[in-house]
mmCIF file of C-alpha atoms and ligand atoms in Angstrom:
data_model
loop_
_atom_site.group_PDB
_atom_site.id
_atom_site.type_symbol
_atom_site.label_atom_id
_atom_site.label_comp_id
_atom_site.label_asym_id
_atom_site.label_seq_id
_atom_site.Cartn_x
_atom_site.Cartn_y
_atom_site.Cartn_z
ATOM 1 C CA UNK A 15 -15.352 178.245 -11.283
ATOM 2 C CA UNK A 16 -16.140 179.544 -14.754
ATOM 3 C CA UNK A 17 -19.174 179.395 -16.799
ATOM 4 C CA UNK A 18 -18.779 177.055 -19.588
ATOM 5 C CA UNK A 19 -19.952 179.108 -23.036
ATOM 6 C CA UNK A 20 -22.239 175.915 -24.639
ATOM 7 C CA UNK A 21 -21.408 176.004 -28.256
ATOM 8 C CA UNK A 22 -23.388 172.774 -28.548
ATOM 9 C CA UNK A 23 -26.753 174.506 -27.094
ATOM 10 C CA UNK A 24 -26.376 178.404 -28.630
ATOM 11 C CA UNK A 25 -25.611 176.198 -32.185
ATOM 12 C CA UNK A 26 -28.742 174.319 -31.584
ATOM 13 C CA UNK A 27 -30.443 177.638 -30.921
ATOM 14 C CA UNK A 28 -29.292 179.441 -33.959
ATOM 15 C CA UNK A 29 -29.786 176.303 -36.501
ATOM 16 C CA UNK A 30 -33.574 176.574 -35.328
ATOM 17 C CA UNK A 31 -34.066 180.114 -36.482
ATOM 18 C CA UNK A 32 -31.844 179.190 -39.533
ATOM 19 C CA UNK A 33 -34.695 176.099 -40.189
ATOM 20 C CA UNK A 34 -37.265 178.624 -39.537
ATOM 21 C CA UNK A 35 -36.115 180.803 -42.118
ATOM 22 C CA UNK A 36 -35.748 177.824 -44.701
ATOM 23 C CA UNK A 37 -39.065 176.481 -43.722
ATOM 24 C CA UNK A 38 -40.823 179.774 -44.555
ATOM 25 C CA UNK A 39 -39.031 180.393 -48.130
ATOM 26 C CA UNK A 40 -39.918 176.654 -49.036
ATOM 27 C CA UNK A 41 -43.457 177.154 -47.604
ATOM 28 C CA UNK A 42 -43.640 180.267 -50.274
ATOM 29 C CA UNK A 43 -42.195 177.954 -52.723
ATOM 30 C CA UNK A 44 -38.917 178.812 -53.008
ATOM 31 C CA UNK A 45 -36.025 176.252 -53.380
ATOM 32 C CA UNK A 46 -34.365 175.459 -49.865
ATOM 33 C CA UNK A 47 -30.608 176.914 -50.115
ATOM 34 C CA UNK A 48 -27.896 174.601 -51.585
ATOM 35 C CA UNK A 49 -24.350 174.208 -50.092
ATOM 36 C CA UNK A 50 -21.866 172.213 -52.315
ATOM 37 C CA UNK A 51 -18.602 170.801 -50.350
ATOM 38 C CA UNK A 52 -15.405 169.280 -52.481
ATOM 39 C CA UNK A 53 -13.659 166.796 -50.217
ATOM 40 C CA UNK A 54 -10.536 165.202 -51.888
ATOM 41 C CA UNK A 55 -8.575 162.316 -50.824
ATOM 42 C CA UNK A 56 -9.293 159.775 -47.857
ATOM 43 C CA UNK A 57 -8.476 161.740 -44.785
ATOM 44 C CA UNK A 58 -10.013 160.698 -41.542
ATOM 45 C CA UNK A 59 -10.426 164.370 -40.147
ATOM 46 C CA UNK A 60 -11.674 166.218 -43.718
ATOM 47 C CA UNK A 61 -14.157 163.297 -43.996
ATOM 48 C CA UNK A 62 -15.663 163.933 -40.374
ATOM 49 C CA UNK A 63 -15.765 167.520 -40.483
ATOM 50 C CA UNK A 64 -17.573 167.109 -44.206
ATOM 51 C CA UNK A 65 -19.767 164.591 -42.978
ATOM 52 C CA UNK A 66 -20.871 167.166 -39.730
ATOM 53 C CA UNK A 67 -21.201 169.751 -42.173
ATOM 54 C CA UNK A 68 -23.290 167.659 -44.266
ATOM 55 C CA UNK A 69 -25.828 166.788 -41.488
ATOM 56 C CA UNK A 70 -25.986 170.274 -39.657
ATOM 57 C CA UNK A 71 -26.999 171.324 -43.445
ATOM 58 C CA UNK A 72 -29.869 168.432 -43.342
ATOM 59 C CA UNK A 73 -30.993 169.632 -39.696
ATOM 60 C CA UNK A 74 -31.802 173.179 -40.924
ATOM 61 C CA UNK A 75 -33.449 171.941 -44.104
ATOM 62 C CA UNK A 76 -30.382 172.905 -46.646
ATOM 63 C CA UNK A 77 -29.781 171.042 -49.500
ATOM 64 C CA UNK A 78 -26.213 169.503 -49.422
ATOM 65 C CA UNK A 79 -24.223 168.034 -52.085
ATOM 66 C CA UNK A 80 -20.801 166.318 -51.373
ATOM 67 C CA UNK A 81 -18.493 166.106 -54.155
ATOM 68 C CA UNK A 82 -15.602 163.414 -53.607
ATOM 69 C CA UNK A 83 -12.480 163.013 -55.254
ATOM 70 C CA UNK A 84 -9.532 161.034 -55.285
ATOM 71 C CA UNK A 85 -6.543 162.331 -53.823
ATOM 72 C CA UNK A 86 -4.855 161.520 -57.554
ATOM 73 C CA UNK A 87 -7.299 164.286 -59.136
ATOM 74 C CA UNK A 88 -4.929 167.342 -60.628
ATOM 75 C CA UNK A 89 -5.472 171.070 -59.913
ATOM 76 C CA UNK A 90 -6.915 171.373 -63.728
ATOM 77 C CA UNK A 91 -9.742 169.117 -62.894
ATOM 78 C CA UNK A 92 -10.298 170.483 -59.548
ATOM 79 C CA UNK A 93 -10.429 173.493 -61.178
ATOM 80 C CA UNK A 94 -13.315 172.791 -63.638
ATOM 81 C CA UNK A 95 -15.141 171.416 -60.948
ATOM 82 C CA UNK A 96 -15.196 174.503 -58.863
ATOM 83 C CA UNK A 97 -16.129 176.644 -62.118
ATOM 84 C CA UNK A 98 -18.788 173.693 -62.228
ATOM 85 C CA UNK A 99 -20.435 174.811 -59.295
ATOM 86 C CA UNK A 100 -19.677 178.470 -59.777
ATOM 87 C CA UNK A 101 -21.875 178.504 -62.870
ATOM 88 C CA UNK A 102 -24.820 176.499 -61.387
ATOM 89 C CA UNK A 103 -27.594 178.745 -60.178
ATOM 90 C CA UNK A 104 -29.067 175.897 -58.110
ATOM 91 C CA UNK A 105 -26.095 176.201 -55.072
ATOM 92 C CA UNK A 106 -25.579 179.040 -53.438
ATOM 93 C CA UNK A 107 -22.238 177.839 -51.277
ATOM 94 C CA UNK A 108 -19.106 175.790 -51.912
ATOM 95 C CA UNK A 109 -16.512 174.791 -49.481
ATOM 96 C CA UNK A 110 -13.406 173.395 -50.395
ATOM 97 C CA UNK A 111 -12.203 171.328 -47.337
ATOM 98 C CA UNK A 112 -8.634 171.482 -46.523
ATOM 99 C CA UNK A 113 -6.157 170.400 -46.687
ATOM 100 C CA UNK A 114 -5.526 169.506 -49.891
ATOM 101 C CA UNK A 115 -2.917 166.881 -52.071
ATOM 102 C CA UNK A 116 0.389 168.459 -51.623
ATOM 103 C CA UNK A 117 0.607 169.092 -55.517
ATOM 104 C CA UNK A 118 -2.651 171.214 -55.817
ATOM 105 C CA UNK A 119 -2.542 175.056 -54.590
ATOM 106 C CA UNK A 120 -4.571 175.484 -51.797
ATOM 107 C CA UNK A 121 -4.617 179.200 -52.743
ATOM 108 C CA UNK A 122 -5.129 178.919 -56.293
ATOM 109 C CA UNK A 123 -8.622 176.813 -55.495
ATOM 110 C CA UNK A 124 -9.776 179.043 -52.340
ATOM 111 C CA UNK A 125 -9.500 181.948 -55.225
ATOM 112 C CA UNK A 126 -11.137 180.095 -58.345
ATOM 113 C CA UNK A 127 -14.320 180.317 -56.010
ATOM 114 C CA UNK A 128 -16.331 183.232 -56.797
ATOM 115 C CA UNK A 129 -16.395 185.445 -53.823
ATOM 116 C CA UNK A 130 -20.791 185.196 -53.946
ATOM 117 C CA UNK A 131 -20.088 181.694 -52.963
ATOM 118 C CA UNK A 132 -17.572 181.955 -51.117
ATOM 119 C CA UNK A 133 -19.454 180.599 -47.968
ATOM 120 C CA UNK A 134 -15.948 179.883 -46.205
ATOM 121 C CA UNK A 135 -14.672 183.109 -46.686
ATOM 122 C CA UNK A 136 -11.469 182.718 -48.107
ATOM 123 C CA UNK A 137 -11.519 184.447 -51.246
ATOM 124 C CA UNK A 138 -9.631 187.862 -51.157
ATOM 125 C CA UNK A 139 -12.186 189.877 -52.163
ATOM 126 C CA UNK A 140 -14.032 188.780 -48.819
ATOM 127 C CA UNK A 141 -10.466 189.114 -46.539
ATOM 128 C CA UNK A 142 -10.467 192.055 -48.005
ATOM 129 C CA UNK A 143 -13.941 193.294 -47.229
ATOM 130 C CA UNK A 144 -13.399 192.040 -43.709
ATOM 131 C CA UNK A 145 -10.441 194.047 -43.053
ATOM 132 C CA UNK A 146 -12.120 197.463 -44.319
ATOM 133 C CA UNK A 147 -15.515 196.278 -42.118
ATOM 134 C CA UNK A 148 -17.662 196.413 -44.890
ATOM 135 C CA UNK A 149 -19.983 193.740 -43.980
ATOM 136 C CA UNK A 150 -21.570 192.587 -47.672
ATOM 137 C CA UNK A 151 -19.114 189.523 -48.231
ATOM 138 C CA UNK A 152 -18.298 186.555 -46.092
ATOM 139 C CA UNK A 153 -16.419 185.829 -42.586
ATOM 140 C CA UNK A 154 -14.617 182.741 -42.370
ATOM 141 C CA UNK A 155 -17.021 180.716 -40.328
ATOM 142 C CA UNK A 156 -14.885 179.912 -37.087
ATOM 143 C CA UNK A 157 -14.349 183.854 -35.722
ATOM 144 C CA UNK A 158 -17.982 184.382 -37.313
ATOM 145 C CA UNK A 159 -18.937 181.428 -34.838
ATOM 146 C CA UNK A 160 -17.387 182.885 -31.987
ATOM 147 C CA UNK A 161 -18.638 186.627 -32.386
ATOM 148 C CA UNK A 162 -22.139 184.965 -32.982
ATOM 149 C CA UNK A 163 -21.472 183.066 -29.298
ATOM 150 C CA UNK A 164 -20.166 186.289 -27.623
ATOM 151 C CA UNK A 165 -23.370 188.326 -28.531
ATOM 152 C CA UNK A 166 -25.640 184.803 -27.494
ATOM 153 C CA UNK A 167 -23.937 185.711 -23.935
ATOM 154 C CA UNK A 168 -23.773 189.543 -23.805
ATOM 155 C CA UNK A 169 -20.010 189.233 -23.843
ATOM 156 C CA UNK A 170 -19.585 193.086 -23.621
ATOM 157 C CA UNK A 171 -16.220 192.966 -25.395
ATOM 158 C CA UNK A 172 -15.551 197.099 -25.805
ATOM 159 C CA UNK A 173 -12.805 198.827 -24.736
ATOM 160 C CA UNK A 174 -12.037 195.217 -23.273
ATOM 161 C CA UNK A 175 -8.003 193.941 -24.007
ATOM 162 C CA UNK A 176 -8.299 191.231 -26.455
ATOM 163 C CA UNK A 177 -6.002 188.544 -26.821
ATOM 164 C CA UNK A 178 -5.735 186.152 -30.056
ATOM 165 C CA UNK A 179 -3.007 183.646 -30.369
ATOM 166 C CA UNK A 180 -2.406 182.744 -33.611
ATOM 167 C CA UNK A 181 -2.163 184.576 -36.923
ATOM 168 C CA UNK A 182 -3.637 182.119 -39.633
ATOM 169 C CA UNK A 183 -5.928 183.540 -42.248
ATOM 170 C CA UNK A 184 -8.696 180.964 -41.483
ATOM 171 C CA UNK A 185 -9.004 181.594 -37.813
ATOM 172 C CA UNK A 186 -6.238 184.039 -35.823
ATOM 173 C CA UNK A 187 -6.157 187.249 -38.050
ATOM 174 C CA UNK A 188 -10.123 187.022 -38.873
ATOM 175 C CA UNK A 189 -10.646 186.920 -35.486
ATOM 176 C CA UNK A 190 -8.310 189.743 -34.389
ATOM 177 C CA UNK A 191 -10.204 192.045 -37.273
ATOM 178 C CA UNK A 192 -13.921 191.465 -36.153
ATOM 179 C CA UNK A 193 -12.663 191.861 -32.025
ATOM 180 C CA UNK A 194 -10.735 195.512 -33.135
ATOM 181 C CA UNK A 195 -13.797 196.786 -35.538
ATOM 182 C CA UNK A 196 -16.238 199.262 -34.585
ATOM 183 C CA UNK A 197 -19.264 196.612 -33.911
ATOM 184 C CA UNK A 198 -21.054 195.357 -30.427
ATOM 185 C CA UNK A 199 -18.841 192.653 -30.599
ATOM 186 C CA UNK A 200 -15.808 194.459 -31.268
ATOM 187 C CA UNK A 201 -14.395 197.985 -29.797
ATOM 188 C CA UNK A 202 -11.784 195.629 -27.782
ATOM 189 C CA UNK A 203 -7.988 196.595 -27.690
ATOM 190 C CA UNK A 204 -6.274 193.430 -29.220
ATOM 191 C CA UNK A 205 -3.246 192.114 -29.024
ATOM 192 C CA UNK A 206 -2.137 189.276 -32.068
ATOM 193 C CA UNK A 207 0.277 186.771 -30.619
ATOM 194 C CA UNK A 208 2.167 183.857 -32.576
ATOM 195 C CA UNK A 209 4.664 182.069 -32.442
ATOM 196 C CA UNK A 210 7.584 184.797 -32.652
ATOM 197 C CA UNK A 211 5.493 186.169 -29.698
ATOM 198 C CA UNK A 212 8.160 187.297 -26.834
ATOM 199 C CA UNK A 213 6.479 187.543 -22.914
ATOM 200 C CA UNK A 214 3.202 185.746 -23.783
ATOM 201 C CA UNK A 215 2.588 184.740 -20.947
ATOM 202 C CA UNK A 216 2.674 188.341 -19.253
ATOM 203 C CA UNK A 217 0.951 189.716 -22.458
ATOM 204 C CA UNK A 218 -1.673 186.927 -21.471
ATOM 205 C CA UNK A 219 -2.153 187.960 -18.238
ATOM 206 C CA UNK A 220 -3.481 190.694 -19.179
ATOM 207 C CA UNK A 221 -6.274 189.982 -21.261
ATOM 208 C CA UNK A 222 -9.759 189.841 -20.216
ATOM 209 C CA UNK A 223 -10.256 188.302 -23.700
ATOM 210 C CA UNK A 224 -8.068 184.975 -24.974
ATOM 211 C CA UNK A 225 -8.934 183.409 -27.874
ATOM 212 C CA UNK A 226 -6.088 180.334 -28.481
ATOM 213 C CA UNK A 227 -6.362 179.362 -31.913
ATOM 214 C CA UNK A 228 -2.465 177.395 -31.954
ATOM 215 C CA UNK A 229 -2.872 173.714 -32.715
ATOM 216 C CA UNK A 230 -0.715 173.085 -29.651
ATOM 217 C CA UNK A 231 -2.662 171.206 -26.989
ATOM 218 C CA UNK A 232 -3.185 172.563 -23.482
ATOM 219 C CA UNK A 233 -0.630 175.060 -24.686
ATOM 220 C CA UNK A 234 -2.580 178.076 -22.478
ATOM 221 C CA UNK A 235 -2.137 177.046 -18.600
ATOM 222 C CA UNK A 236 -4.391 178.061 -15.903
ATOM 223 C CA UNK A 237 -1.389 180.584 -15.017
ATOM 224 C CA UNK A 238 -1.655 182.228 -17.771
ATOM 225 C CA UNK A 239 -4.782 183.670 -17.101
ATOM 226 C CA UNK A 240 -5.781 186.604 -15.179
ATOM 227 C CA UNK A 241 -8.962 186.265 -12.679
ATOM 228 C CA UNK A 242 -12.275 186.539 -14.362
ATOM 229 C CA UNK A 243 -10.597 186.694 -18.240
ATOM 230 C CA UNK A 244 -13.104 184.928 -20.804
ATOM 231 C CA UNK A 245 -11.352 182.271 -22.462
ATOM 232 C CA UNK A 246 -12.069 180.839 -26.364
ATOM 233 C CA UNK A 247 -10.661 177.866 -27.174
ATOM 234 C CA UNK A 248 -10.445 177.039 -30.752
ATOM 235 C CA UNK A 249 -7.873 174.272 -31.074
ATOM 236 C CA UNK A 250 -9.027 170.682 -32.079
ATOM 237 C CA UNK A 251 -6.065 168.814 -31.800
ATOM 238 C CA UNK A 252 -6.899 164.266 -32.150
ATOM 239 C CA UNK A 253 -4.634 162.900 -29.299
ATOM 240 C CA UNK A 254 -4.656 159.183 -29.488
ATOM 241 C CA UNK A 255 -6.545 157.820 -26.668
ATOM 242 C CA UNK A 256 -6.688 153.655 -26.335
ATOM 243 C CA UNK A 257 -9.455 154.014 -23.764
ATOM 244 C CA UNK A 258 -11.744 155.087 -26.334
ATOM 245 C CA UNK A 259 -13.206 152.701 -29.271
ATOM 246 C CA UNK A 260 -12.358 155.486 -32.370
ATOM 247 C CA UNK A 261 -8.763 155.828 -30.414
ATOM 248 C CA UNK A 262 -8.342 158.935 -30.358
ATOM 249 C CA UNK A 263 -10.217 162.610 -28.436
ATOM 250 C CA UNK A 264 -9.951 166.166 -29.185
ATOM 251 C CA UNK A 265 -7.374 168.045 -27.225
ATOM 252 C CA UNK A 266 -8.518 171.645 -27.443
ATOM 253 C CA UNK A 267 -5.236 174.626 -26.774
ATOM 254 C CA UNK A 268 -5.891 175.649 -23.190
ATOM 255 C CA UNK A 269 -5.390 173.189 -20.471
ATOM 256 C CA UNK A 270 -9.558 173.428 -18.909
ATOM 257 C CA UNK A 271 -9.158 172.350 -15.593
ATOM 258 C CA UNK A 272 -6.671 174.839 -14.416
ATOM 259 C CA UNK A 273 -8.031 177.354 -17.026
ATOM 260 C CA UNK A 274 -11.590 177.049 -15.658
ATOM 261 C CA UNK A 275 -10.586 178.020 -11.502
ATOM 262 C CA UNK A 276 -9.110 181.278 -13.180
ATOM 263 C CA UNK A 277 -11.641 182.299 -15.708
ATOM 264 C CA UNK A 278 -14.732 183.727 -15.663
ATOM 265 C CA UNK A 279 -15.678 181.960 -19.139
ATOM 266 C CA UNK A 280 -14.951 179.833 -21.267
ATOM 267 C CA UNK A 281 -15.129 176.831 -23.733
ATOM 268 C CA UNK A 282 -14.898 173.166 -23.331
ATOM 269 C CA UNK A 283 -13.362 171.034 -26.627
ATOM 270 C CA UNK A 284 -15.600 169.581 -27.785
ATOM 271 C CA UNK A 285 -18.673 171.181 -27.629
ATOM 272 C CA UNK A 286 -17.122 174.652 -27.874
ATOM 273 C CA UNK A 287 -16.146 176.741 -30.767
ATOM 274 C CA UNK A 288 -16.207 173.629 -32.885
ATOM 275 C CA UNK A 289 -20.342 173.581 -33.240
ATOM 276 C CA UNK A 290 -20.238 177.532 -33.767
ATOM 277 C CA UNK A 291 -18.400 176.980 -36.755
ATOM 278 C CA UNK A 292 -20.605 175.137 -38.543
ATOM 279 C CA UNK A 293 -23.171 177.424 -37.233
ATOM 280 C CA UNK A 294 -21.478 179.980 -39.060
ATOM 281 C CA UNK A 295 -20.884 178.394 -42.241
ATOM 282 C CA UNK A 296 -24.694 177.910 -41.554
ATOM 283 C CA UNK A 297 -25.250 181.569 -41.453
ATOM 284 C CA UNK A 298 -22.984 182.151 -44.567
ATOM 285 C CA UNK A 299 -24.865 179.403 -46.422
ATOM 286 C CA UNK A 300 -28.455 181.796 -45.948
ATOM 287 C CA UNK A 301 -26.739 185.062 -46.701
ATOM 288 C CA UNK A 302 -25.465 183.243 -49.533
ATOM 289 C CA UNK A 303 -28.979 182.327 -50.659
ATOM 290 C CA UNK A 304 -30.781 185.389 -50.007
ATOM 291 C CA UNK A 305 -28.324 187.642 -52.022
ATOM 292 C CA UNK A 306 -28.905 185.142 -54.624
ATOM 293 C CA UNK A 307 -32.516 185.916 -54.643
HETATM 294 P P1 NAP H 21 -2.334 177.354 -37.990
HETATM 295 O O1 NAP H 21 -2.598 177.885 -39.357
HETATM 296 O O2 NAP H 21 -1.376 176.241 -37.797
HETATM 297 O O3 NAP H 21 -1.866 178.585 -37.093
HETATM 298 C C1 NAP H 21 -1.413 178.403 -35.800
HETATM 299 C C2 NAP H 21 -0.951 179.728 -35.252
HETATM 300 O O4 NAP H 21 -0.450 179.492 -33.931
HETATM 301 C C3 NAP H 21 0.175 180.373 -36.063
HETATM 302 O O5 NAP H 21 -0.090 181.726 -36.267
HETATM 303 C C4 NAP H 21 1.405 180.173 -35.173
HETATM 304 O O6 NAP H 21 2.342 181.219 -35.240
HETATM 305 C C5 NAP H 21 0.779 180.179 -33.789
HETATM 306 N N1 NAP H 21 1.642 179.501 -32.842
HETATM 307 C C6 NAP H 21 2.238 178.303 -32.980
HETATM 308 N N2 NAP H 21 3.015 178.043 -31.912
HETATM 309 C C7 NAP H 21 2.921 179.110 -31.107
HETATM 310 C C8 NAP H 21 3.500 179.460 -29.870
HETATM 311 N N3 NAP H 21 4.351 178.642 -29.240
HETATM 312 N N4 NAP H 21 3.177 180.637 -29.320
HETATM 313 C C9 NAP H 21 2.326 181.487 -29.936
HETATM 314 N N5 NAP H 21 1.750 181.219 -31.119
HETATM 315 C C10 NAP H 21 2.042 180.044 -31.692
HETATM 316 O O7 NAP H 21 -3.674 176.888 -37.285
HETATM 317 P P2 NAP H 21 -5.219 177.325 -37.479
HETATM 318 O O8 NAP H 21 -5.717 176.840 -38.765
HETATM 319 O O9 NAP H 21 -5.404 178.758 -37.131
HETATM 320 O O10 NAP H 21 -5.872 176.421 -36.344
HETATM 321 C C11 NAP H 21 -5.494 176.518 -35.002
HETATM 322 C C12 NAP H 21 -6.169 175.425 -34.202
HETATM 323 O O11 NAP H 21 -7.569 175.597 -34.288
HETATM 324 C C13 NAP H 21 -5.921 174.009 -34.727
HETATM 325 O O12 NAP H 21 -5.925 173.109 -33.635
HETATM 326 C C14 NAP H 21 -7.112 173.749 -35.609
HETATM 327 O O13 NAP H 21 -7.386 172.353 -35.741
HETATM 328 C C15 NAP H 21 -8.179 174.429 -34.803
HETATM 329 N N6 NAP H 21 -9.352 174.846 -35.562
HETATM 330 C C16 NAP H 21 -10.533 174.542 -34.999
HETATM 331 C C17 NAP H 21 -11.691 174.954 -35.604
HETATM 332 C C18 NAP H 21 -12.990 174.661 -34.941
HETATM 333 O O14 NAP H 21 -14.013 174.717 -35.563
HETATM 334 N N7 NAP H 21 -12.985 174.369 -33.648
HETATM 335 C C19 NAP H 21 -11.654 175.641 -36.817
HETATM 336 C C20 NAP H 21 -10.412 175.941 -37.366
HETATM 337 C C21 NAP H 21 -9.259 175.548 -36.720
HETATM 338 P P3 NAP H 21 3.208 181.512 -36.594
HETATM 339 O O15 NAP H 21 2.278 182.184 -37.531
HETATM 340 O O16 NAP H 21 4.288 182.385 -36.117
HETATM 341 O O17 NAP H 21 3.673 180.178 -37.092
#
């Protein structure tokens, strides 16, 4: 049976070095660092992942400011708020939850923030720092999550074949980037699946690395997995479930009871990749702040 990789416990563990840190700049009176999030419009899932980002901040002793707007505001006015909070020396991050209202551009927003504060990684300037491994700018905070949780473990991940499903910009391609770079927690061989993918499943089997970032739930079977692999699950899908009073769980991309009598690792959803993420954005957030200094 495989060992489950706690993303709840190693966040916990890094947020208490992160409060550390805070706690000695304020103690030398110094302001405590300042993420800003925009949230727009009234959706159930932006508003929860705000709201965890929000309290994760308050844990660690960040200050947090969430700006809300409706889902009527245009891309002008979004716009001037983002320059808003790119011209105020007192934050240091801004996050831009999406998605957004059909009729603003995602992209156009993502690259109105100035890469410095860029704590979500986004901005081109920071893709494009990533993909030369110049390590100055910002990783979008899910892979940086995950390569934070492979070095908690002593995931030895060189010269190891590394699987990522998915391509997005966010999660997938990030991911495949820091896993291929010369780093202790990359030097793996990897493979970048999707959906025009042909033989995944033999591709699959094998990895000793999968990281299933789809959307699809319990998309990666137990079969797909070769003995011992370390499996990442990054998919957060909300299933409705009437058993439960919200009505609805999270259904994560691999299929964990099969997945877990094949692996050797890997994560549960929830608890998973989903508190290393806001770990990273965490981490981001104090880089952020100390560059600023
Ligand atoms: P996305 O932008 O929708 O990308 C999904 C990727 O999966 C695409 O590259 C797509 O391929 C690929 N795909 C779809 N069907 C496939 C198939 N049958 N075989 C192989 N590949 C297939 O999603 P995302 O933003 O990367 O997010 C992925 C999942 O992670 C979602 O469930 C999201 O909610 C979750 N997520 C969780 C966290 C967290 O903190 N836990 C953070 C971010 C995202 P094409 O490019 O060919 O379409």
């Amino acid at each position: 049976m495989a060992i489950r990789l706690d993303g709840k416990a190693v966040s916990a563990h890094f947020k208490e070095q992160i409060a550390q840190e805070v706690a000695d700049f304020v103690s030398q009176g110094k302001r405590a660092p300042h993420l800003a999030a925009i949230l727009v419009g009234e959706d159930g899932g932006s508003k929860t992942y705000i709201e965890a980002k929000d309290r994760a901040c308050q844990e660690v002793g960040f200050n947090s400011t969430i700006l809300r707007f409706p889902a009527t505001i245009t891309q002008e006015e979004l716009l001037l708020e983002v320059e808003k909070i790119n011209n105020d020396s007192q934050i240091d991050g801004l996050i831009v939850q999406l998605p957004l209202p059909k009729h603003i551009d995602e992209n156009v927003i993502t690259q109105t923030i100035i890469p410095e504060k860029d704590v979500d990684g986004f901005h081109d300037i920071n893709m494009g720092k990533l993909a030369k491994g110049d390590h100055s700018g910002y990783v979008s905070a899910t892979p940086l999550g995950i390569t934070m949780l492979l070095k908690y473990y002593n995931i030895d991940t060189t010269g190891k074949h590394a699987v990522v499903i998915g391509r997005s910009n966010i999660v997938g391609r990030p991911m495949s980037i820091l896993l291929s770079e010369s780093s202790s927690t990359g030097n793996a061989t990897v493979t970048l699946c999707h959906s025009r993918t042909q033989n995944l499943k033999e591709i699959c089997l094998t990895a000793d690395i999968i990281v299933a970032a789809i959307g699809k739930p319990y998309f990666l079977t137990g079969d797909m997995i070769k003995p011992g692999a370390i499996v990442i699950d990054v998919g957060t899908t909300r299933l409705d479930d009437t058993t439960r009073e919200r009505g609805w769980k999270l259904a994560g991309d691999v299929d964990f009871k099969e997945a877990e009598k094949n692996a050797s690792m890997i994560t549960p959803v929830p608890g998973g990749v989903g508190p290393m993420t806001i770990t990273g954005l965490l981490n981001n957030t104090l880089k952020a702040y100390k560059r600023s200094k």
